[in-house]
Amino acid sequence: MTASELTLHSALQLLNSPIKIPLLGFGVYDSHTEVCIASIQTALKSGYRHIDTAHPRRSYGNEEEVGRAILSSGVSRSELFITSKIRVPADGAQDHYSSILESIQKIDPGPEGYVDLFLIHSPKPPTNVRMRVWFALERLLAERRVKSIGVSNWDVSRIEEMKTWGKRDGAVWPPMVNQIELHPFCQQKEIVSYCHTHNIAIEAYCPIVRNQRANDPTLCSLAEKYRVSTPQILIRYCLQKNWVALVKSDTPKRIVENSDVYGFELTGEDMRLLDGLNEGAAGAIVWAVRK
Ligand SMILES: NC(=O)c1ccc[n+]([C@@H]2O[C@H](COP(=O)([O-])OP(=O)(O)OC[C@H]3O[C@@H](n4cnc5c(N)ncnc54)[C@H](OP(=O)(O)O)[C@@H]3O)[C@@H](O)[C@H]2O)c1
């Protein structure tokens, strides 16, 4: 797909799978209760078809809200792409399969409910725990309760290590998706290049840097040139990189604005200008890269 062909319906084909991920996603990090439901409804009315949530720990805990928003939206489940994630405790004592199934049931209740993509949220737990969670995901994939599986915040060594996890029926390698922090100020070139080589779809979280770089001179000059906002420049940058852009807002006007990124195209020269803003790990805002 070329940059000029991008539309609100553009999607990425996943490796070894019939599944396609919509390139524009709506994140619901730190969005709660009725606000979360209202934001999702606004997003669906604006044309987003992809929602990114996570299981109930820390700042998400809104899988149930996602389920309620879907039910009340009138949009058919088959038109939607829903992602959730499991963050496992380091002791690995819990039953990962049941815990993931519980998440699925909150989002899409009923015996045939499913989630389109399930990710292991963090690379932090020890190898044996990450391995057992991955096996639970492989089992749920075989049972069609998840349509695709992947990881988040994993570096090259973690993904390579998965190759040593032994022969088994239904083994999946590489993971279909890696969700990481990505924007011009933090480009994570090593893992991005590795994912490209292995056809692992790349999802960009914090794509607008939580609006913390709104005063950056390069961003401001591009926003002026294209007569759009700086978040729109950043979202368009991701889409033209062929990264899934997961952008969050609880402000109705911004939700609409962030999906209005198909009326302009960044030139190759302007993409290179944005590439030049990379600060490496220092440009990241989330622990996973700054560590
Ligand atoms: N896998 C992981 O470890 C991980 C980590 C972080 C995030 N994520 C995912 O990625 C999604 C996006 O990341 P994020 O929420 O951290 O950051 P983000 O999307 O880069 O930024 C969201 C912030 O920017 C503000 N904002 C949104 N649109 C704006 C606009 N047009 N103008 C000005 N400000 C605007 C929002 O405020 P308002 O809400 O007040 O409008 C919110 O504070 C998350 O929701 C989550 O789904 C995943």
GROMACS .gro file of C-alpha atoms and ligand atoms in nm:
model
  339
    1MET     CA    1   0.000   0.000   0.000
    2THR     CA    2   0.143   0.342  -0.090
    3ALA     CA    3   0.098   0.649   0.131
    4SER     CA    4  -0.144   0.808  -0.115
    5GLU     CA    5  -0.372   0.501  -0.093
    6LEU     CA    6  -0.421   0.526   0.286
    7THR     CA    7  -0.782   0.554   0.405
    8LEU     CA    8  -0.966   0.517   0.735
    9HIS     CA    9  -1.025   0.154   0.630
   10SER     CA   10  -0.659   0.069   0.557
   11ALA     CA   11  -0.548  -0.249   0.731
   12LEU     CA   12  -0.235  -0.463   0.770
   13GLN     CA   13  -0.238  -0.831   0.680
   14LEU     CA   14  -0.096  -1.047   0.960
   15LEU     CA   15   0.161  -1.315   0.896
   16ASN     CA   16   0.030  -1.675   0.862
   17SER     CA   17  -0.323  -1.555   0.936
   18PRO     CA   18  -0.637  -1.445   0.752
   19ILE     CA   19  -0.663  -1.152   0.997
   20LYS     CA   20  -0.611  -0.787   0.903
   21ILE     CA   21  -0.553  -0.509   1.160
   22PRO     CA   22  -0.700  -0.164   1.091
   23LEU     CA   23  -0.404   0.077   1.077
   24LEU     CA   24  -0.576   0.338   1.292
   25GLY     CA   25  -0.656   0.221   1.644
   26PHE     CA   26  -0.828   0.386   1.940
   27GLY     CA   27  -0.648   0.341   2.275
   28VAL     CA   28  -0.839   0.348   2.603
   29TYR     CA   29  -0.548   0.366   2.848
   30ASP     CA   30  -0.649   0.555   3.164
   31SER     CA   31  -1.007   0.597   3.044
   32HIS     CA   32  -1.275   0.479   3.281
   33THR     CA   33  -1.642   0.404   3.336
   34GLU     CA   34  -1.895   0.617   3.148
   35VAL     CA   35  -1.624   0.842   2.999
   36CYS     CA   36  -1.459   0.539   2.840
   37ILE     CA   37  -1.790   0.417   2.696
   38ALA     CA   38  -1.876   0.763   2.558
   39SER     CA   39  -1.527   0.799   2.403
   40ILE     CA   40  -1.555   0.461   2.230
   41GLN     CA   41  -1.899   0.552   2.098
   42THR     CA   42  -1.761   0.881   1.959
   43ALA     CA   43  -1.468   0.692   1.806
   44LEU     CA   44  -1.694   0.436   1.639
   45LYS     CA   45  -1.916   0.714   1.500
   46SER     CA   46  -1.602   0.882   1.362
   47GLY     CA   47  -1.511   0.563   1.177
   48TYR     CA   48  -1.250   0.396   1.401
   49ARG     CA   49  -1.298   0.018   1.400
   50HIS     CA   50  -1.006  -0.083   1.622
   51ILE     CA   51  -0.996  -0.054   2.002
   52ASP     CA   52  -0.693  -0.125   2.222
   53THR     CA   53  -0.754  -0.213   2.589
   54ALA     CA   54  -0.584  -0.432   2.852
   55HIS     CA   55  -0.676  -0.653   3.143
   56PRO     CA   56  -0.766  -0.498   3.479
   57ARG     CA   57  -0.444  -0.374   3.630
   58ARG     CA   58  -0.296  -0.031   3.663
   59SER     CA   59  -0.453   0.229   3.436
   60TYR     CA   60  -0.677   0.020   3.213
   61GLY     CA   61  -0.929  -0.209   3.386
   62ASN     CA   62  -1.187  -0.116   3.127
   63GLU     CA   63  -1.249  -0.437   2.930
   64GLU     CA   64  -1.607  -0.442   3.057
   65GLU     CA   65  -1.661  -0.085   2.937
   66VAL     CA   66  -1.526  -0.184   2.596
   67GLY     CA   67  -1.777  -0.471   2.588
   68ARG     CA   68  -2.065  -0.242   2.689
   69ALA     CA   69  -1.967   0.024   2.434
   70ILE     CA   70  -1.956  -0.235   2.154
   71LEU     CA   71  -2.298  -0.371   2.249
   72SER     CA   72  -2.458  -0.028   2.256
   73SER     CA   73  -2.286   0.100   1.940
   74GLY     CA   74  -2.495  -0.092   1.689
   75VAL     CA   75  -2.173  -0.171   1.495
   76SER     CA   76  -2.153  -0.539   1.412
   77ARG     CA   77  -1.887  -0.733   1.604
   78SER     CA   78  -1.740  -0.865   1.279
   79GLU     CA   79  -1.658  -0.509   1.168
   80LEU     CA   80  -1.455  -0.443   1.482
   81PHE     CA   81  -1.099  -0.527   1.578
   82ILE     CA   82  -1.047  -0.550   1.955
   83THR     CA   83  -0.712  -0.597   2.127
   84SER     CA   84  -0.645  -0.681   2.490
   85LYS     CA   85  -0.332  -0.769   2.684
   86ILE     CA   86  -0.231  -0.978   2.984
   87ARG     CA   87   0.024  -0.850   3.232
   88VAL     CA   88   0.135  -1.146   3.440
   89PRO     CA   89   0.274  -1.130   3.790
   90ALA     CA   90   0.633  -1.236   3.827
   91ASP     CA   91   0.550  -1.545   4.034
   92GLY     CA   92   0.348  -1.695   3.750
   93ALA     CA   93   0.125  -1.876   4.000
   94GLN     CA   94  -0.207  -1.799   3.839
   95ASP     CA   95  -0.392  -1.990   3.571
   96HIS     CA   96  -0.310  -1.781   3.264
   97TYR     CA   97  -0.559  -1.956   3.036
   98SER     CA   98  -0.852  -1.877   3.270
   99SER     CA   99  -0.734  -1.523   3.324
  100ILE     CA  100  -0.723  -1.453   2.948
  101LEU     CA  101  -1.060  -1.623   2.899
  102GLU     CA  102  -1.206  -1.399   3.169
  103SER     CA  103  -1.084  -1.093   2.976
  104ILE     CA  104  -1.238  -1.225   2.656
  105GLN     CA  105  -1.571  -1.280   2.829
  106LYS     CA  106  -1.577  -0.924   2.963
  107ILE     CA  107  -1.521  -0.783   2.614
  108ASP     CA  108  -1.737  -1.023   2.416
  109PRO     CA  109  -1.965  -1.228   2.646
  110GLY     CA  110  -2.112  -1.555   2.523
  111PRO     CA  111  -1.974  -1.899   2.441
  112GLU     CA  112  -1.836  -1.786   2.105
  113GLY     CA  113  -1.710  -1.443   2.213
  114TYR     CA  114  -1.359  -1.362   2.095
  115VAL     CA  115  -1.087  -1.100   2.095
  116ASP     CA  116  -0.915  -1.017   1.766
  117LEU     CA  117  -0.567  -0.978   1.912
  118PHE     CA  118  -0.427  -1.076   2.252
  119LEU     CA  119  -0.084  -0.960   2.362
  120ILE     CA  120   0.155  -1.038   2.645
  121HIS     CA  121   0.181  -0.686   2.786
  122SER     CA  122   0.528  -0.688   2.934
  123PRO     CA  123   0.863  -0.860   2.878
  124LYS     CA  124   0.942  -0.842   3.252
  125PRO     CA  125   0.825  -1.180   3.392
  126PRO     CA  126   1.083  -1.460   3.391
  127THR     CA  127   1.116  -1.684   3.086
  128ASN     CA  128   0.914  -1.976   3.226
  129VAL     CA  129   0.620  -1.746   3.300
  130ARG     CA  130   0.627  -1.574   2.961
  131MET     CA  131   0.646  -1.919   2.800
  132ARG     CA  132   0.342  -2.051   2.987
  133VAL     CA  133   0.138  -1.744   2.900
  134TRP     CA  134   0.235  -1.784   2.534
  135PHE     CA  135   0.125  -2.149   2.541
  136ALA     CA  136  -0.211  -2.039   2.687
  137LEU     CA  137  -0.246  -1.790   2.401
  138GLU     CA  138  -0.160  -2.060   2.145
  139ARG     CA  139  -0.432  -2.280   2.296
  140LEU     CA  140  -0.690  -1.998   2.280
  141LEU     CA  141  -0.589  -1.930   1.921
  142ALA     CA  142  -0.653  -2.295   1.832
  143GLU     CA  143  -0.989  -2.272   2.010
  144ARG     CA  144  -1.071  -1.952   1.810
  145ARG     CA  145  -1.128  -1.745   2.123
  146VAL     CA  146  -0.847  -1.517   2.004
  147LYS     CA  147  -0.791  -1.451   1.634
  148SER     CA  148  -0.427  -1.346   1.657
  149ILE     CA  149  -0.155  -1.331   1.922
  150GLY     CA  150   0.148  -1.116   1.988
  151VAL     CA  151   0.365  -0.934   2.237
  152SER     CA  152   0.421  -0.583   2.364
  153ASN     CA  153   0.743  -0.406   2.466
  154TRP     CA  154   0.955  -0.707   2.367
  155ASP     CA  155   1.307  -0.662   2.232
  156VAL     CA  156   1.494  -0.881   1.983
  157SER     CA  157   1.640  -1.114   2.248
  158ARG     CA  158   1.298  -1.195   2.399
  159ILE     CA  159   1.147  -1.277   2.058
  160GLU     CA  160   1.450  -1.485   1.955
  161GLU     CA  161   1.433  -1.677   2.284
  162MET     CA  162   1.082  -1.798   2.194
  163LYS     CA  163   1.241  -2.018   1.927
  164THR     CA  164   1.385  -2.236   2.205
  165TRP     CA  165   1.048  -2.313   2.363
  166GLY     CA  166   1.026  -2.660   2.209
  167LYS     CA  167   0.813  -2.847   1.958
  168ARG     CA  168   0.437  -2.848   2.017
  169ASP     CA  169   0.116  -2.861   1.816
  170GLY     CA  170  -0.005  -2.517   1.714
  171ALA     CA  171   0.326  -2.346   1.789
  172VAL     CA  172   0.335  -1.984   1.673
  173TRP     CA  173   0.661  -1.808   1.589
  174PRO     CA  174   0.716  -1.527   1.528
  175PRO     CA  175   0.452  -1.344   1.730
  176MET     CA  176   0.214  -1.179   1.482
  177VAL     CA  177   0.240  -0.833   1.643
  178ASN     CA  178   0.477  -0.633   1.862
  179GLN     CA  179   0.322  -0.325   2.026
  180ILE     CA  180   0.588  -0.070   2.128
  181GLU     CA  181   0.634   0.301   2.193
  182LEU     CA  182   0.698   0.469   1.859
  183HIS     CA  183   0.699   0.826   1.732
  184PRO     CA  184   0.964   1.047   1.569
  185PHE     CA  185   1.136   1.116   1.904
  186CYS     CA  186   1.169   0.744   1.988
  187GLN     CA  187   1.210   0.525   1.681
  188GLN     CA  188   1.344   0.201   1.834
  189LYS     CA  189   1.527   0.121   1.512
  190GLU     CA  190   1.671  -0.218   1.610
  191ILE     CA  191   1.342  -0.384   1.703
  192VAL     CA  192   1.155  -0.211   1.418
  193SER     CA  193   1.404  -0.343   1.164
  194TYR     CA  194   1.386  -0.693   1.320
  195CYS     CA  195   1.004  -0.689   1.304
  196HIS     CA  196   1.016  -0.585   0.937
  197THR     CA  197   1.258  -0.867   0.856
  198HIS     CA  198   1.028  -1.122   1.021
  199ASN     CA  199   0.697  -0.972   0.902
  200ILE     CA  200   0.586  -0.896   1.257
  201ALA     CA  201   0.323  -0.620   1.243
  202ILE     CA  202   0.432  -0.311   1.436
  203GLU     CA  203   0.190  -0.119   1.656
  204ALA     CA  204   0.289   0.230   1.772
  205TYR     CA  205   0.169   0.333   2.116
  206CYS     CA  206   0.194   0.692   2.243
  207PRO     CA  207   0.200   0.792   1.873
  208ILE     CA  208   0.132   1.158   1.959
  209VAL     CA  209   0.377   1.150   2.255
  210ARG     CA  210   0.082   1.233   2.486
  211ASN     CA  211   0.094   1.578   2.323
  212GLN     CA  212   0.413   1.657   2.518
  213ARG     CA  213   0.598   1.776   2.205
  214ALA     CA  214   0.327   2.007   2.074
  215ASN     CA  215   0.574   2.299   2.076
  216ASP     CA  216   0.851   2.126   1.885
  217PRO     CA  217   0.956   2.369   1.607
  218THR     CA  218   0.974   2.103   1.331
  219LEU     CA  219   0.632   1.966   1.421
  220CYS     CA  220   0.485   2.317   1.437
  221SER     CA  221   0.626   2.416   1.098
  222LEU     CA  222   0.488   2.097   0.938
  223ALA     CA  223   0.149   2.153   1.105
  224GLU     CA  224   0.144   2.502   0.957
  225LYS     CA  225   0.253   2.381   0.614
  226TYR     CA  226  -0.021   2.113   0.591
  227ARG     CA  227  -0.279   2.321   0.784
  228VAL     CA  228  -0.336   2.045   1.039
  229SER     CA  229  -0.254   1.997   1.411
  230THR     CA  230   0.074   1.854   1.543
  231PRO     CA  231  -0.105   1.531   1.659
  232GLN     CA  232  -0.236   1.489   1.303
  233ILE     CA  233   0.122   1.517   1.168
  234LEU     CA  234   0.238   1.251   1.417
  235ILE     CA  235  -0.048   1.011   1.339
  236ARG     CA  236   0.007   1.050   0.965
  237TYR     CA  237   0.382   0.984   1.018
  238CYS     CA  238   0.298   0.646   1.179
  239LEU     CA  239   0.050   0.548   0.910
  240GLN     CA  240   0.297   0.631   0.632
  241LYS     CA  241   0.554   0.411   0.812
  242ASN     CA  242   0.298   0.129   0.794
  243TRP     CA  243   0.280   0.120   1.174
  244VAL     CA  244  -0.057   0.072   1.341
  245ALA     CA  245  -0.121   0.402   1.525
  246LEU     CA  246  -0.294   0.357   1.863
  247VAL     CA  247  -0.406   0.701   1.968
  248LYS     CA  248  -0.606   0.785   2.280
  249SER     CA  249  -0.836   1.071   2.369
  250ASP     CA  250  -1.134   1.125   2.596
  251THR     CA  251  -1.211   1.460   2.430
  252PRO     CA  252  -1.478   1.425   2.158
  253LYS     CA  253  -1.335   1.700   1.935
  254ARG     CA  254  -0.987   1.544   1.950
  255ILE     CA  255  -1.120   1.193   1.883
  256VAL     CA  256  -1.266   1.321   1.556
  257GLU     CA  257  -0.958   1.532   1.473
  258ASN     CA  258  -0.724   1.236   1.524
  259SER     CA  259  -0.915   1.030   1.266
  260ASP     CA  260  -0.909   1.312   1.012
  261VAL     CA  261  -0.564   1.237   0.870
  262TYR     CA  262  -0.645   1.127   0.516
  263GLY     CA  263  -0.674   1.467   0.344
  264PHE     CA  264  -0.298   1.523   0.322
  265GLU     CA  265   0.018   1.325   0.258
  266LEU     CA  266   0.362   1.395   0.408
  267THR     CA  267   0.628   1.419   0.136
  268GLY     CA  268   0.934   1.194   0.148
  269GLU     CA  269   1.140   1.498   0.246
  270ASP     CA  270   0.907   1.578   0.539
  271MET     CA  271   0.909   1.213   0.654
  272ARG     CA  272   1.292   1.238   0.659
  273LEU     CA  273   1.268   1.563   0.855
  274LEU     CA  274   1.060   1.381   1.117
  275ASP     CA  275   1.301   1.085   1.110
  276GLY     CA  276   1.570   1.336   1.206
  277LEU     CA  277   1.399   1.406   1.541
  278ASN     CA  278   1.498   1.069   1.689
  279GLU     CA  279   1.639   1.094   2.042
  280GLY     CA  280   1.659   0.718   2.100
  281ALA     CA  281   1.569   0.596   2.450
  282ALA     CA  282   1.590   0.954   2.582
  283GLY     CA  283   1.292   1.046   2.364
  284ALA     CA  284   1.069   0.776   2.516
  285ILE     CA  285   0.805   0.848   2.776
  286VAL     CA  286   0.728   0.495   2.894
  287TRP     CA  287   0.949   0.282   3.121
  288ALA     CA  288   0.985   0.001   2.868
  289VAL     CA  289   1.227   0.201   2.655
  290ARG     CA  290   1.378   0.435   2.914
  291LYS     CA  291   1.492   0.143   3.137
  292LIG     N1  292   0.152  -0.170   2.544
  292LIG     C1  293   0.184  -0.073   2.628
  292LIG     O1  294   0.268  -0.089   2.717
  292LIG     C2  295   0.119   0.063   2.611
  292LIG     C3  296   0.169   0.174   2.680
  292LIG     C4  297   0.106   0.297   2.661
  292LIG     C5  298  -0.002   0.307   2.574
  292LIG     N2  299  -0.051   0.196   2.510
  292LIG     C6  300  -0.169   0.204   2.417
  292LIG     O2  301  -0.152   0.311   2.326
  292LIG     C7  302  -0.260   0.405   2.342
  292LIG     C8  303  -0.210   0.546   2.317
  292LIG     O3  304  -0.107   0.581   2.405
  292LIG     P1  305  -0.122   0.694   2.516
  292LIG     O4  306  -0.264   0.704   2.555
  292LIG     O5  307  -0.026   0.662   2.623
  292LIG     O6  308  -0.068   0.824   2.443
  292LIG     P2  309  -0.112   0.914   2.316
  292LIG     O7  310  -0.221   0.853   2.238
  292LIG     O8  311   0.016   0.950   2.247
  292LIG     O9  312  -0.165   1.047   2.387
  292LIG     C9  313  -0.285   1.052   2.458
  292LIG    C10  314  -0.288   1.188   2.531
  292LIG    O10  315  -0.287   1.295   2.436
  292LIG    C11  316  -0.404   1.376   2.452
  292LIG     N3  317  -0.457   1.403   2.316
  292LIG    C12  318  -0.516   1.315   2.232
  292LIG     N4  319  -0.547   1.374   2.115
  292LIG    C13  320  -0.505   1.503   2.124
  292LIG    C14  321  -0.512   1.613   2.035
  292LIG     N5  322  -0.564   1.602   1.913
  292LIG     N6  323  -0.461   1.733   2.078
  292LIG    C15  324  -0.407   1.746   2.203
  292LIG     N7  325  -0.398   1.642   2.291
  292LIG    C16  326  -0.447   1.522   2.253
  292LIG    C17  327  -0.503   1.294   2.533
  292LIG    O11  328  -0.577   1.379   2.617
  292LIG     P3  329  -0.737   1.366   2.633
  292LIG    O12  330  -0.769   1.222   2.658
  292LIG    O13  331  -0.764   1.454   2.751
  292LIG    O14  332  -0.798   1.419   2.507
  292LIG    C18  333  -0.410   1.206   2.617
  292LIG    O15  334  -0.369   1.275   2.733
  292LIG    C19  335  -0.309   0.381   2.484
  292LIG    O16  336  -0.439   0.430   2.505
  292LIG    C20  337  -0.299   0.231   2.492
  292LIG    O17  338  -0.409   0.171   2.426
  292LIG    C21  339   0.009   0.075   2.526
   0.00000   0.00000   0.00000
